[in-house]
Amino acid sequence: MVKGLKGEEYPKKELDKEVKGPIISLVDSIFREGIEKGASDIHIESWKDTITVRYRIDGVLNVFSTLPKSLYEVIATRIKVMANMDITNKYTPEDGEINLKVKEHIYDLRISTMPTVHGEKFVIRILQRNAPLLNINKLGFTPKDYRILKNILKFKQGLIIITGPTGSGKTTTLYSMINELNEETRNIVTVEKPVECEVEGINQVSIGEGSATYGNILKAVLRQDPDVIMVGEIIDRETAEVAIRASLTGHLVLTTLHTNDASSAINRLTNMGIDGDIIKSSLVLVIAQRLTRLICEKCKVKYKLSKEEKKLLATDRVEEGYRGTGCIKCNSTGYRGRTVAYEIMIMGKRLKDSMDSGDSDILRNIAIEEGMITMNEYFKELVVEGSTSVEEYYGNMQVYNIEKALGVDYGV
């Protein structure tokens, strides 16, 4: 038997119309609640006796509901029908898409399934169609760094790289830069896999699952008289070579890499086989970034920092910190929203002259001497001003320092 939402029981094998209605409503409510809570992803997981629904909000997964296992088959079937997926395929991964309207906004729900020992797991990525793009000055950059970015975006040619691990907000920063540049006098082309946000006035190319690659699409883009090219990610030597060549021939190129910090981006390119002199000639700016959760303003409280916390922050200039106690506004997490913690490395003459050393630590030290504020210092400032907590700082920088010590390279 299958229990409906109000506790009524129905034959499991032959669900009648009365059951289908509640199941449709249940799946719809899972999607809508995730959207309304600001989730980036919904996880629907099948276990031995239950189903769990988890939402990823501000980068963290939390369980929001637990359902009886008896509902699994009908929930899975409903999602697959909505996404035009094969309802008979339960043993191989599958992808699909659902379009949903919530409060006058259209959302693209990208469905991914993965077979597990207890049934298929569903992960739903939520993307708002035609979502308003953030301006660069709303991302969390200081007024000084905002002015630097504005000036560099006026360049007619050169390579700008945003770097960081998956989920660090690189794409959001790229789109904000594109939004800043979006004028009738510019021909802007993006090459993405896939296009995550449609932007009016921008020519966007989505790389599918066929034979198209970043490299061969970029070669075609260069014949389209572009002023600005956005490349979703540099993933291999071919993409790097074409992107850099474009940045040397009258085009401003914006792209992303997966590295631990700003100075490591240079080594990542050389490890791909890109000549150092070409990198020197093309690279103008590297931004390394990570996202950190903001303390919920509704339940934020002040407290006295412990000796351990002061030692961790390596500062004596503050005695108090802030934390969220948890409330309905933040789903009892103490956090609501995120901001960027970053470092900006401007490729001046001294840095370029030192690139031949191949030592990212030397480059990093020179960048600091030239005025770069490190991500670590920026994180501390967010704690001092009460934007984020000591726990968030410690969690983010502990991961960063471990990766740094192990020489983690996010590149493929």
PDB file of C-alpha atoms in Angstrom, residues 44-51 69 72-73 90 114-122:
ATOM      1  CA  ILE A  44      16.328  13.429  -3.568  1.00  0.00           C
ATOM      2  CA  GLU A  45      17.905  10.286  -2.137  1.00  0.00           C
ATOM      3  CA  SER A  46      16.539   6.787  -1.735  1.00  0.00           C
ATOM      4  CA  TRP A  47      17.620   4.802   1.331  1.00  0.00           C
ATOM      5  CA  LYS A  48      16.632   1.404   2.713  1.00  0.00           C
ATOM      6  CA  ASP A  49      13.495   2.609   4.517  1.00  0.00           C
ATOM      7  CA  THR A  50      13.130   6.296   3.664  1.00  0.00           C
ATOM      8  CA  ILE A  51      13.594   9.053   1.102  1.00  0.00           C
ATOM      9  CA  LYS A  69      10.177   4.700   1.019  1.00  0.00           C
ATOM     10  CA  TYR A  72       9.886   6.447  -4.045  1.00  0.00           C
ATOM     11  CA  GLU A  73       8.683   4.804  -7.274  1.00  0.00           C
ATOM     12  CA  LYS A  90      16.916   2.645 -13.681  1.00  0.00           C
ATOM     13  CA  MET A 114      22.597   8.167 -10.555  1.00  0.00           C
ATOM     14  CA  PRO A 115      21.760   4.510  -9.785  1.00  0.00           C
ATOM     15  CA  THR A 116      22.556   3.499  -6.185  1.00  0.00           C
ATOM     16  CA  VAL A 117      22.017   0.293  -4.218  1.00  0.00           C
ATOM     17  CA  HIS A 118      18.722   1.661  -2.876  1.00  0.00           C
ATOM     18  CA  GLY A 119      17.427   3.197  -6.101  1.00  0.00           C
ATOM     19  CA  GLU A 120      18.176   6.203  -8.266  1.00  0.00           C
ATOM     20  CA  LYS A 121      19.409   9.402  -6.690  1.00  0.00           C
ATOM     21  CA  PHE A 122      18.099  12.626  -8.230  1.00  0.00           C
TER      22      PHE A 122
END
